[in-house]
CSV table of N, CA, C and O in Angstrom, one decimal:
chain,number,residue,atom,x,y,z
H,616,HIS,N,-154.9,33.8,176.2
H,616,HIS,CA,-154.5,33.6,177.4
H,616,HIS,C,-153.3,34.1,177.6
H,616,HIS,O,-152.8,34.0,178.9
H,617,GLY,N,-152.8,34.9,176.8
H,617,GLY,CA,-151.4,35.0,176.8
H,617,GLY,C,-150.7,36.1,177.8
H,617,GLY,O,-149.7,35.8,178.6
H,618,SER,N,-152.0,37.2,178.1
H,618,SER,CA,-151.6,38.2,179.3
H,618,SER,C,-151.6,37.5,180.6
H,618,SER,O,-151.1,38.1,181.4
H,619,PHE,N,-152.1,36.1,181.0
H,619,PHE,CA,-152.3,35.8,182.2
H,619,PHE,C,-151.8,34.3,182.9
H,619,PHE,O,-151.9,33.7,183.1
H,620,ASN,N,-151.5,33.8,181.4
H,620,ASN,CA,-150.8,32.0,181.4
H,620,ASN,C,-149.3,32.2,180.8
H,620,ASN,O,-149.0,32.5,180.0
H,621,LYS,N,-148.8,32.3,182.1
H,621,LYS,CA,-147.1,32.0,182.2
H,621,LYS,C,-146.5,31.2,181.1
H,621,LYS,O,-145.3,31.2,181.1
H,622,HIS,N,-147.3,30.3,180.8
H,622,HIS,CA,-146.3,29.4,179.7
H,622,HIS,C,-146.6,29.5,178.5
H,622,HIS,O,-146.1,28.6,177.4
H,623,ILE,N,-147.6,30.2,177.9
H,623,ILE,CA,-147.7,30.9,176.6
H,623,ILE,C,-146.4,31.9,176.1
H,623,ILE,O,-146.5,33.1,176.8
H,624,ALA,N,-145.4,31.3,175.7
H,624,ALA,CA,-144.5,32.1,175.8
H,624,ALA,C,-144.5,33.0,174.0
H,624,ALA,O,-144.1,34.0,174.0
H,625,PHE,N,-145.1,32.3,173.5
H,625,PHE,CA,-145.6,33.2,172.0
H,625,PHE,C,-146.9,32.8,171.5
H,625,PHE,O,-147.6,31.7,171.9
H,626,SER,N,-147.2,33.9,171.3
H,626,SER,CA,-148.9,33.9,170.2
H,626,SER,C,-148.8,34.9,169.4
H,626,SER,O,-148.9,36.0,169.8
H,627,LYS,N,-149.3,34.3,168.2
H,627,LYS,CA,-149.1,35.2,167.2
H,627,LYS,C,-150.7,34.9,166.1
H,627,LYS,O,-150.7,33.5,166.1
H,628,VAL,N,-151.7,35.6,166.2
H,628,VAL,CA,-152.6,35.6,165.0
H,628,VAL,C,-151.9,35.2,163.7
H,628,VAL,O,-151.6,36.8,163.2
H,629,LEU,N,-152.3,34.3,162.8
H,629,LEU,CA,-151.5,34.1,161.2
H,629,LEU,C,-153.0,34.8,160.5
H,629,LEU,O,-152.8,35.1,159.7
H,630,ASP,N,-154.3,34.7,160.9
H,630,ASP,CA,-155.1,35.1,160.0
H,630,ASP,C,-156.6,35.2,160.7
H,630,ASP,O,-156.4,34.6,161.9
H,631,ARG,N,-157.3,35.9,160.0
H,631,ARG,CA,-158.8,36.3,161.1
H,631,ARG,C,-160.2,36.4,160.1
H,631,ARG,O,-159.6,36.6,159.0
H,632,GLY,N,-161.0,36.5,160.3
H,632,GLY,CA,-162.1,36.5,159.7
H,632,GLY,C,-163.4,36.7,160.4
H,632,GLY,O,-163.1,36.9,162.1
H,633,PRO,N,-164.5,36.7,159.9
H,633,PRO,CA,-165.7,37.2,160.6
H,633,PRO,C,-165.9,35.7,161.5
H,633,PRO,O,-166.4,34.7,160.8
H,634,GLY,N,-165.8,35.8,163.3
H,634,GLY,CA,-165.9,35.1,163.6
H,634,GLY,C,-165.0,33.9,163.9
H,634,GLY,O,-165.3,32.8,164.5
H,635,TRP,N,-163.6,34.3,163.7
H,635,TRP,CA,-162.6,33.1,163.6
H,635,TRP,C,-161.2,33.5,163.5
H,635,TRP,O,-161.4,34.9,163.1
H,636,LEU,N,-160.4,33.0,164.0
H,636,LEU,CA,-159.0,33.2,164.1
H,636,LEU,C,-158.2,32.1,163.7
H,636,LEU,O,-158.6,31.2,164.1
H,637,LEU,N,-156.8,32.1,163.6
H,637,LEU,CA,-155.9,31.1,163.4
H,637,LEU,C,-154.7,31.5,164.0
H,637,LEU,O,-154.2,32.6,163.7
H,638,VAL,N,-154.2,31.0,165.0
H,638,VAL,CA,-153.3,31.4,166.1
H,638,VAL,C,-152.1,30.5,166.2
H,638,VAL,O,-152.7,28.9,166.6
H,639,TYR,N,-151.0,30.8,166.2
H,639,TYR,CA,-150.0,29.8,166.3
H,639,TYR,C,-149.5,30.1,168.0
H,639,TYR,O,-149.2,31.6,168.3
H,640,GLN,N,-149.1,29.1,168.8
H,640,GLN,CA,-148.7,29.2,169.7
H,640,GLN,C,-147.5,28.6,170.2
H,640,GLN,O,-147.6,27.6,169.5
H,641,ARG,N,-146.6,28.7,170.8
H,641,ARG,CA,-145.6,28.2,171.7
H,641,ARG,C,-145.6,28.3,173.1
H,641,ARG,O,-145.8,29.0,173.8
H,642,LEU,N,-145.4,27.1,173.9
H,642,LEU,CA,-145.8,26.9,175.2
H,642,LEU,C,-144.1,26.8,175.8
H,642,LEU,O,-143.6,25.7,175.2
H,643,LYS,N,-144.0,27.0,176.7
H,643,LYS,CA,-142.6,27.1,177.5
H,643,LYS,C,-143.1,26.3,178.9
H,643,LYS,O,-143.9,27.2,179.8
H,644,LEU,N,-142.8,24.9,179.2
H,644,LEU,CA,-143.2,24.2,180.3
H,644,LEU,C,-142.2,23.9,181.2
H,644,LEU,O,-141.0,23.6,180.9
H,645,PRO,N,-142.6,23.5,182.3
H,645,PRO,CA,-141.5,23.2,183.3
H,645,PRO,C,-141.4,21.9,183.2
H,645,PRO,O,-142.2,20.7,182.7
H,646,VAL,N,-140.2,21.4,183.4
H,646,VAL,CA,-140.0,19.7,183.5
H,646,VAL,C,-139.5,19.1,181.8
H,646,VAL,O,-138.9,18.5,181.6
H,647,ILE,N,-140.5,19.4,181.2
H,647,ILE,CA,-141.0,18.7,179.7
H,647,ILE,C,-140.2,19.6,178.8
H,647,ILE,O,-140.5,20.8,179.0
H,648,SER,N,-140.2,19.3,177.6
H,648,SER,CA,-139.6,20.1,176.3
H,648,SER,C,-141.0,20.7,176.1
H,648,SER,O,-141.9,20.6,176.4
H,649,ASN,N,-140.6,22.0,175.2
H,649,ASN,CA,-141.5,22.8,175.2
H,649,ASN,C,-142.4,22.4,174.1
H,649,ASN,O,-141.9,21.7,173.2
H,650,ARG,N,-143.7,22.7,173.8
H,650,ARG,CA,-144.3,22.6,172.6
H,650,ARG,C,-144.9,23.4,172.0
H,650,ARG,O,-144.7,24.8,172.4
H,651,ASP,N,-145.8,23.3,170.6
H,651,ASP,CA,-146.1,24.8,169.7
H,651,ASP,C,-147.5,23.8,169.0
H,651,ASP,O,-147.2,22.6,168.9
H,652,TYR,N,-148.0,24.5,168.8
H,652,TYR,CA,-149.4,24.2,167.9
H,652,TYR,C,-150.0,25.4,166.9
H,652,TYR,O,-149.9,26.7,167.4
H,653,THR,N,-150.8,24.9,166.4
H,653,THR,CA,-151.7,26.1,165.4
H,653,THR,C,-153.3,25.8,165.9
H,653,THR,O,-153.7,24.7,165.8
H,654,LEU,N,-153.9,26.9,166.2
H,654,LEU,CA,-155.3,26.6,166.5
H,654,LEU,C,-156.0,27.6,165.9
H,654,LEU,O,-156.0,28.6,165.4
H,655,ARG,N,-157.3,26.8,165.5
H,655,ARG,CA,-158.3,27.6,164.7
H,655,ARG,C,-159.5,27.7,165.9
H,655,ARG,O,-159.9,27.1,166.7
H,656,VAL,N,-159.8,29.3,166.0
H,656,VAL,CA,-160.7,29.5,167.0
H,656,VAL,C,-162.0,30.0,166.5
H,656,VAL,O,-161.8,31.1,165.6
H,657,THR,N,-163.4,29.8,167.0
H,657,THR,CA,-164.3,30.3,166.5
H,657,THR,C,-165.3,30.6,167.6
H,657,THR,O,-164.8,30.5,168.6
H,658,TRP,N,-166.3,31.4,167.6
H,658,TRP,CA,-167.0,32.2,168.3
H,658,TRP,C,-168.2,32.6,168.1
H,658,TRP,O,-168.4,32.6,166.4
H,659,GLY,N,-169.2,32.6,168.9
H,659,GLY,CA,-170.6,33.3,168.3
H,659,GLY,C,-171.4,33.4,169.3
H,659,GLY,O,-171.3,33.2,170.8
H,660,LYS,N,-173.0,33.9,169.3
H,660,LYS,CA,-173.7,33.9,170.2
H,660,LYS,C,-175.1,33.2,169.6
H,660,LYS,O,-175.1,32.9,168.6
H,661,ARG,N,-175.5,32.3,170.9
H,661,ARG,CA,-176.4,31.6,170.8
H,661,ARG,C,-177.6,32.5,171.0
H,661,ARG,O,-178.0,33.5,171.3
H,662,ALA,N,-179.2,31.9,170.6
H,662,ALA,CA,-180.4,32.7,170.5
H,662,ALA,C,-180.6,33.2,171.5
H,662,ALA,O,-181.2,34.0,172.1
H,663,ASP,N,-180.2,32.3,172.7
H,663,ASP,CA,-180.6,32.9,174.5
H,663,ASP,C,-179.8,33.9,174.7
H,663,ASP,O,-180.0,34.4,175.9
H,664,GLY,N,-178.7,34.3,174.1
H,664,GLY,CA,-177.9,35.3,174.5
H,664,GLY,C,-176.6,34.8,175.0
H,664,GLY,O,-175.7,35.5,175.1
H,665,SER,N,-176.4,33.4,175.5
H,665,SER,CA,-175.0,33.2,175.9
H,665,SER,C,-174.5,33.1,174.4
H,665,SER,O,-174.4,33.1,173.5
H,666,ARG,N,-172.9,33.0,175.3
H,666,ARG,CA,-171.6,33.2,173.9
H,666,ARG,C,-171.1,32.1,173.8
H,666,ARG,O,-170.6,31.4,175.5
H,667,TRP,N,-170.3,31.7,173.0
H,667,TRP,CA,-169.3,30.3,172.9
H,667,TRP,C,-168.0,30.6,172.5
H,667,TRP,O,-168.3,31.6,171.3
H,668,LEU,N,-167.0,29.9,172.9
H,668,LEU,CA,-166.0,29.9,172.0
H,668,LEU,C,-165.3,28.3,171.7
H,668,LEU,O,-165.6,27.6,172.7
H,669,ARG,N,-165.0,27.9,170.7
H,669,ARG,CA,-164.3,27.0,170.4
H,669,ARG,C,-163.0,26.7,169.7
H,669,ARG,O,-162.5,27.9,169.0
H,670,PHE,N,-162.1,26.0,170.4
H,670,PHE,CA,-160.7,25.7,169.6
H,670,PHE,C,-160.3,24.6,169.5
H,670,PHE,O,-160.6,23.8,170.0
H,671,SER,N,-159.4,24.2,168.3
H,671,SER,CA,-159.0,23.1,167.9
H,671,SER,C,-157.7,23.1,167.3
H,671,SER,O,-157.3,24.2,166.6
H,672,THR,N,-156.9,22.0,166.9
H,672,THR,CA,-155.6,22.1,166.2
H,672,THR,C,-155.9,22.1,164.9
H,672,THR,O,-156.8,21.6,164.0
H,673,ALA,N,-155.0,23.1,164.1
H,673,ALA,CA,-155.3,23.6,162.9
H,673,ALA,C,-153.7,23.1,162.0
H,673,ALA,O,-153.0,23.8,161.5
H,674,ALA,N,-153.1,22.3,162.6
H,674,ALA,CA,-151.6,21.8,162.2
H,674,ALA,C,-151.5,22.0,160.6
H,674,ALA,O,-150.2,22.7,160.4
H,675,LYS,N,-152.1,21.6,159.8
H,675,LYS,CA,-151.8,22.1,158.4
H,675,LYS,C,-152.0,23.4,157.8
H,675,LYS,O,-151.7,23.8,156.8
H,676,ARG,N,-152.2,24.2,158.5
H,676,ARG,CA,-152.9,25.5,158.6
H,676,ARG,C,-151.4,26.5,159.0
H,676,ARG,O,-151.4,27.9,158.5
H,677,GLY,N,-151.0,26.6,159.8
H,677,GLY,CA,-149.7,26.9,160.5
H,677,GLY,C,-148.6,26.8,160.1
H,677,GLY,O,-148.2,25.8,159.0
H,678,PRO,N,-147.1,27.0,160.6
H,678,PRO,CA,-145.9,26.9,160.6
H,678,PRO,C,-145.6,25.5,160.7
H,678,PRO,O,-146.6,24.8,161.8
H,679,GLY,N,-144.6,25.0,160.2
H,679,GLY,CA,-144.0,23.4,160.5
H,679,GLY,C,-143.8,23.6,161.8
H,679,GLY,O,-143.6,24.7,162.6
H,680,PRO,N,-143.4,22.1,162.1
H,680,PRO,CA,-142.9,22.0,163.4
H,680,PRO,C,-141.3,22.7,163.6
H,680,PRO,O,-141.0,23.0,162.6
H,681,GLN,N,-141.6,23.2,164.8
H,681,GLN,CA,-140.4,24.4,165.0
H,681,GLN,C,-139.3,24.0,165.8
H,681,GLN,O,-139.5,22.7,166.6
H,682,ARG,N,-138.0,24.1,165.2
H,682,ARG,CA,-136.9,23.2,165.9
H,682,ARG,C,-136.6,23.3,167.7
H,682,ARG,O,-137.0,24.6,167.9
H,683,GLY,N,-136.5,22.4,168.1
H,683,GLY,CA,-136.6,22.7,169.8
H,683,GLY,C,-138.3,22.4,170.6
H,683,GLY,O,-138.1,22.6,171.6
H,684,TYR,N,-139.0,22.1,169.7
H,684,TYR,CA,-140.3,22.2,170.4
H,684,TYR,C,-141.2,21.0,169.8
H,684,TYR,O,-140.9,20.2,168.8
H,685,VAL,N,-141.6,20.2,170.6
H,685,VAL,CA,-142.6,19.2,170.1
H,685,VAL,C,-144.0,19.5,169.6
H,685,VAL,O,-144.6,20.4,170.4
H,686,ARG,N,-144.4,19.1,168.7
H,686,ARG,CA,-145.6,19.5,168.0
H,686,ARG,C,-147.0,18.8,168.7
H,686,ARG,O,-146.9,17.8,169.0
H,687,VAL,N,-147.6,19.6,169.3
H,687,VAL,CA,-149.0,19.0,169.8
H,687,VAL,C,-149.9,19.1,168.6
H,687,VAL,O,-150.3,19.8,168.0
H,688,ASN,N,-150.8,17.6,168.4
H,688,ASN,CA,-151.4,17.4,167.4
H,688,ASN,C,-153.0,17.3,168.1
H,688,ASN,O,-153.7,17.8,166.9
H,689,LYS,N,-153.3,17.3,169.0
H,689,LYS,CA,-154.5,17.3,169.7
H,689,LYS,C,-154.8,18.3,170.7
H,689,LYS,O,-154.1,18.2,172.0
H,690,HIS,N,-155.5,19.4,170.5
H,690,HIS,CA,-155.6,20.4,171.4
H,690,HIS,C,-157.0,21.3,171.3
H,690,HIS,O,-157.2,21.8,169.7
H,691,ARG,N,-158.0,20.8,172.0
H,691,ARG,CA,-159.2,21.4,171.6
H,691,ARG,C,-160.0,21.8,172.8
H,691,ARG,O,-159.7,21.1,173.7
H,692,GLY,N,-160.9,22.4,172.7
H,692,GLY,CA,-161.9,23.0,173.8
H,692,GLY,C,-162.9,23.6,173.4
H,692,GLY,O,-162.9,24.2,172.5
H,693,SER,N,-163.6,24.4,174.9
H,693,SER,CA,-164.6,25.5,174.7
H,693,SER,C,-164.8,26.2,175.5
H,693,SER,O,-164.2,25.5,177.0
H,694,TRP,N,-165.7,27.5,175.4
H,694,TRP,CA,-165.9,28.1,176.7
H,694,TRP,C,-167.6,28.2,176.3
H,694,TRP,O,-167.8,28.5,175.1
H,695,LEU,N,-168.2,28.3,177.4
H,695,LEU,CA,-169.8,28.5,177.2
H,695,LEU,C,-170.1,29.8,178.4
H,695,LEU,O,-169.5,29.6,179.4
H,696,LEU,N,-170.3,31.1,178.2
H,696,LEU,CA,-170.5,32.1,178.8
H,696,LEU,C,-172.2,32.4,178.8
H,696,LEU,O,-172.7,32.9,177.7
H,697,VAL,N,-172.5,32.4,180.2
H,697,VAL,CA,-174.0,32.5,180.4
H,697,VAL,C,-174.5,33.3,181.3
H,697,VAL,O,-173.8,33.3,182.6
H,698,SER,N,-175.2,34.6,181.1
H,698,SER,CA,-175.0,35.7,181.7
H,698,SER,C,-176.4,35.4,183.1
H,698,SER,O,-176.8,34.5,182.5
H,699,ARG,N,-176.0,35.9,184.1
H,699,ARG,CA,-176.8,35.2,185.3
H,699,ARG,C,-177.1,36.7,186.1
H,699,ARG,O,-176.7,37.8,185.4
H,700,PRO,N,-178.4,36.4,187.1
H,700,PRO,CA,-178.7,37.5,187.6
H,700,PRO,C,-177.7,38.5,188.8
H,700,PRO,O,-176.8,37.7,188.7
H,701,HIS,N,-177.9,39.7,188.5
H,701,HIS,CA,-177.0,40.4,189.1
H,701,HIS,C,-175.3,40.7,188.7
H,701,HIS,O,-174.5,40.7,189.6
H,702,GLY,N,-175.2,40.7,187.4
H,702,GLY,CA,-174.2,40.8,186.9
H,702,GLY,C,-173.1,39.6,186.9
H,702,GLY,O,-172.2,39.9,186.6
H,703,ARG,N,-173.6,38.5,187.1
H,703,ARG,CA,-172.6,37.5,187.4
H,703,ARG,C,-172.7,36.5,185.5
H,703,ARG,O,-173.7,37.0,185.3
H,704,THR,N,-171.8,35.9,186.0
H,704,THR,CA,-171.8,35.0,184.6
H,704,THR,C,-171.0,33.7,184.8
H,704,THR,O,-170.5,33.5,185.5
H,705,PHE,N,-172.1,32.5,184.4
H,705,PHE,CA,-171.6,31.3,184.4
H,705,PHE,C,-170.6,31.1,183.5
H,705,PHE,O,-170.8,31.2,182.2
H,706,ALA,N,-169.6,30.4,183.6
H,706,ALA,CA,-168.6,29.9,182.6
H,706,ALA,C,-168.1,28.8,182.6
H,706,ALA,O,-167.9,28.0,183.7
H,707,ARG,N,-168.1,28.1,181.9
H,707,ARG,CA,-167.7,26.5,181.6
H,707,ARG,C,-166.6,26.2,180.8
H,707,ARG,O,-166.8,26.7,179.3
H,708,TYR,N,-165.5,25.9,181.2
H,708,TYR,CA,-164.1,25.5,180.1
H,708,TYR,C,-164.2,24.5,180.3
H,708,TYR,O,-163.9,23.7,180.8
H,709,GLN,N,-163.8,23.6,178.7
H,709,GLN,CA,-163.4,22.2,178.5
H,709,GLN,C,-162.6,22.3,177.8
H,709,GLN,O,-162.5,23.0,176.8
H,710,VAL,N,-161.4,21.4,177.8
H,710,VAL,CA,-160.0,21.3,177.0
H,710,VAL,C,-159.6,19.5,177.2
H,710,VAL,O,-159.7,19.1,178.1
H,711,SER,N,-159.0,19.4,175.9
H,711,SER,CA,-158.7,18.3,175.8
H,711,SER,C,-157.1,18.5,175.2
H,711,SER,O,-157.3,18.9,174.0
H,712,ILE,N,-155.9,18.2,175.5
H,712,ILE,CA,-154.9,18.1,175.0
H,712,ILE,C,-153.9,16.9,175.4
H,712,ILE,O,-153.8,16.4,176.1
H,713,HIS,N,-153.5,16.4,174.3
H,713,HIS,CA,-152.2,15.3,174.0
H,713,HIS,C,-150.9,16.4,173.5
H,713,HIS,O,-151.0,16.7,172.6
H,714,LEU,N,-150.2,16.2,174.7
H,714,LEU,CA,-148.9,16.9,174.8
H,714,LEU,C,-147.9,16.5,173.5
H,714,LEU,O,-147.1,17.2,173.2
H,715,GLY,N,-148.1,15.2,173.4
H,715,GLY,CA,-147.0,15.2,171.9
H,715,GLY,C,-146.1,14.2,173.1
H,715,GLY,O,-145.4,14.4,174.1
H,716,GLY,N,-144.9,13.4,172.4
H,716,GLY,CA,-143.9,12.8,173.1
H,716,GLY,C,-144.6,11.7,173.9
H,716,GLY,O,-145.5,11.4,173.8
H,717,TRP,N,-143.5,11.8,175.2
H,717,TRP,CA,-143.9,11.1,176.1
H,717,TRP,C,-144.2,11.9,177.8
H,717,TRP,O,-143.1,12.3,178.2
H,718,VAL,N,-145.2,12.0,177.8
H,718,VAL,CA,-145.6,12.9,179.4
H,718,VAL,C,-146.3,11.8,180.2
H,718,VAL,O,-147.4,11.5,179.7
H,719,PRO,N,-146.0,11.5,181.6
H,719,PRO,CA,-146.8,11.1,182.1
H,719,PRO,C,-148.2,11.4,182.3
H,719,PRO,O,-148.3,12.4,182.8
H,720,GLY,N,-149.1,10.5,182.2
H,720,GLY,CA,-150.2,10.8,182.9
H,720,GLY,C,-150.7,11.9,184.0
H,720,GLY,O,-151.4,12.8,183.7
H,721,TRP,N,-150.0,11.4,184.8
H,721,TRP,CA,-150.0,12.1,186.2
H,721,TRP,C,-149.8,13.3,186.3
H,721,TRP,O,-149.8,14.2,187.0
H,722,MET,N,-148.4,13.4,185.7
H,722,MET,CA,-147.6,14.8,185.3
H,722,MET,C,-148.8,15.7,184.8
H,722,MET,O,-148.8,16.8,185.1
H,723,ALA,N,-149.4,15.4,183.6
H,723,ALA,CA,-150.1,16.0,182.8
H,723,ALA,C,-151.3,16.5,183.9
H,723,ALA,O,-151.6,17.8,183.4
H,724,ARG,N,-152.0,15.8,184.5
H,724,ARG,CA,-153.2,16.0,184.8
H,724,ARG,C,-153.0,17.1,186.3
H,724,ARG,O,-153.7,17.7,186.5
H,725,SER,N,-151.6,16.5,186.7
H,725,SER,CA,-151.0,17.5,188.1
H,725,SER,C,-151.1,18.9,187.7
H,725,SER,O,-151.4,20.0,188.1
H,726,GLY,N,-150.4,19.1,186.3
H,726,GLY,CA,-150.4,20.6,185.7
H,726,GLY,C,-151.5,21.2,185.6
H,726,GLY,O,-151.8,22.3,185.9
H,727,THR,N,-152.2,20.2,185.2
H,727,THR,CA,-153.5,21.0,184.5
H,727,THR,C,-154.5,21.2,185.8
H,727,THR,O,-155.0,22.5,186.1
H,728,LYS,N,-154.4,20.7,187.1
H,728,LYS,CA,-155.3,21.2,188.3
H,728,LYS,C,-154.6,22.2,188.6
H,728,LYS,O,-155.4,23.1,189.3
H,729,LYS,N,-153.3,22.8,188.8
H,729,LYS,CA,-153.1,23.9,188.9
H,729,LYS,C,-153.2,25.2,188.3
H,729,LYS,O,-153.2,26.0,189.1
H,730,GLU,N,-153.0,24.9,187.2
H,730,GLU,CA,-153.2,26.3,186.1
H,730,GLU,C,-154.9,26.4,185.8
H,730,GLU,O,-154.9,27.8,185.7
H,731,LEU,N,-155.7,25.5,185.8
H,731,LEU,CA,-157.1,26.0,185.5
H,731,LEU,C,-157.4,26.9,186.7
H,731,LEU,O,-158.2,28.0,186.1
H,732,PRO,N,-157.1,26.8,187.5
H,732,PRO,CA,-157.7,28.2,188.4
H,732,PRO,C,-157.3,29.6,188.3
H,732,PRO,O,-157.7,30.5,188.3
H,733,LYS,N,-155.9,29.4,187.8
H,733,LYS,CA,-155.1,30.8,187.4
H,733,LYS,C,-155.9,31.4,186.1
H,733,LYS,O,-155.6,32.3,186.1
H,734,LEU,N,-156.0,30.2,185.4
H,734,LEU,CA,-157.1,30.8,184.1
H,734,LEU,C,-158.0,31.1,184.3
H,734,LEU,O,-158.2,32.5,183.7
H,735,PHE,N,-159.0,31.0,185.2
H,735,PHE,CA,-160.3,31.6,185.6
H,735,PHE,C,-160.0,33.0,186.3
H,735,PHE,O,-160.7,34.2,186.1
H,736,VAL,N,-158.7,33.0,187.5
H,736,VAL,CA,-158.7,34.4,187.9
H,736,VAL,C,-158.1,35.3,186.9
H,736,VAL,O,-158.5,36.1,187.3
H,737,GLY,N,-157.0,34.9,186.0
H,737,GLY,CA,-156.9,35.9,185.0
H,737,GLY,C,-157.7,36.3,184.0
H,737,GLY,O,-157.5,37.6,183.9
H,738,LEU,N,-158.7,35.5,183.8
H,738,LEU,CA,-159.7,36.1,183.0
H,738,LEU,C,-160.8,36.9,183.8
H,738,LEU,O,-161.1,38.0,183.0
H,739,ARG,N,-160.9,36.6,184.9
H,739,ARG,CA,-161.5,37.5,185.7
H,739,ARG,C,-161.1,39.0,185.7
H,739,ARG,O,-161.4,39.8,185.5
H,740,ARG,N,-160.0,38.8,186.2
H,740,ARG,CA,-159.0,40.4,186.6
H,740,ARG,C,-159.2,40.9,184.4
H,740,ARG,O,-159.4,42.1,184.7
H,741,LEU,N,-158.9,40.3,183.6
H,741,LEU,CA,-159.4,40.6,182.3
H,741,LEU,C,-160.7,41.4,182.2
H,741,LEU,O,-160.6,42.9,181.8
H,742,VAL,N,-161.9,41.0,182.5
H,742,VAL,CA,-163.0,41.5,181.8
H,742,VAL,C,-163.5,42.6,182.7
H,742,VAL,O,-164.3,43.2,182.6
H,743,GLU,N,-162.8,42.7,184.5
H,743,GLU,CA,-162.9,43.7,185.0
H,743,GLU,C,-162.5,45.0,184.7
H,743,GLU,O,-162.6,45.9,185.4
H,744,LEU,N,-161.5,44.5,184.0
H,744,LEU,CA,-160.7,46.1,183.5
H,744,LEU,C,-161.5,46.9,182.4
H,744,LEU,O,-162.4,46.2,181.6
H,745,PRO,N,-161.7,48.1,182.6
H,745,PRO,CA,-162.4,49.2,181.3
H,745,PRO,C,-161.8,48.8,180.3
H,745,PRO,O,-160.5,48.8,180.2
H,746,PRO,N,-163.2,48.5,179.4
H,746,PRO,CA,-162.7,48.6,178.0
H,746,PRO,C,-161.3,49.4,177.6
H,746,PRO,O,-160.6,48.8,176.7
H,747,GLY,N,-161.3,50.3,177.8
H,747,GLY,CA,-159.9,51.2,177.8
H,747,GLY,C,-158.7,50.8,178.0
H,747,GLY,O,-157.6,51.0,177.5
H,748,LYS,N,-158.5,50.3,178.9
H,748,LYS,CA,-157.6,49.9,179.8
H,748,LYS,C,-157.1,48.3,179.2
H,748,LYS,O,-156.0,47.5,179.6
H,749,ARG,N,-157.7,47.6,178.5
H,749,ARG,CA,-157.2,46.3,177.8
H,749,ARG,C,-156.4,46.4,176.4
H,749,ARG,O,-156.9,47.5,175.9
H,750,SER,N,-155.8,45.7,176.6
H,750,SER,CA,-154.6,45.8,175.4
H,750,SER,C,-154.7,44.8,174.5
H,750,SER,O,-155.4,43.5,174.5
H,751,ALA,N,-154.6,44.7,172.8
H,751,ALA,CA,-155.0,44.1,171.6
H,751,ALA,C,-154.1,42.5,172.4
H,751,ALA,O,-154.7,41.5,171.9
H,752,LYS,N,-152.9,42.6,173.0
H,752,LYS,CA,-152.4,41.2,173.6
H,752,LYS,C,-153.4,40.6,174.5
H,752,LYS,O,-152.9,39.6,174.6
H,753,GLN,N,-154.0,40.8,175.2
H,753,GLN,CA,-154.7,40.3,176.2
H,753,GLN,C,-156.0,39.9,175.4
H,753,GLN,O,-156.4,38.8,175.9
């Protein structure tokens, strides 16, 4: 999400294999302290042709907590992409994150409500680019 999520300040692939990545990310957030975490990301294709992606924290696999960042110990979610007629795709995104430290629930929910529509817009713009115009950072 780094190319269209303004809160991802740093993202680095630490390791990779067939169907998986280990990614370290830092978040720069308004009002509250910055956060960091390491995610294990897996993906695949179902028998019906739909595609899935899952991610969850993998704190013991990445760098230790960084000075000036609050460690996120619970961040997991998934994408499901199902082809529909006329070149359309059904997309379902689910996420659960505990930001660590003390963050009022209303503040976390408010930020999520504002950012989720931007996530879908950014993803749509990315997939509409011709393959040669997409960069590795996207």
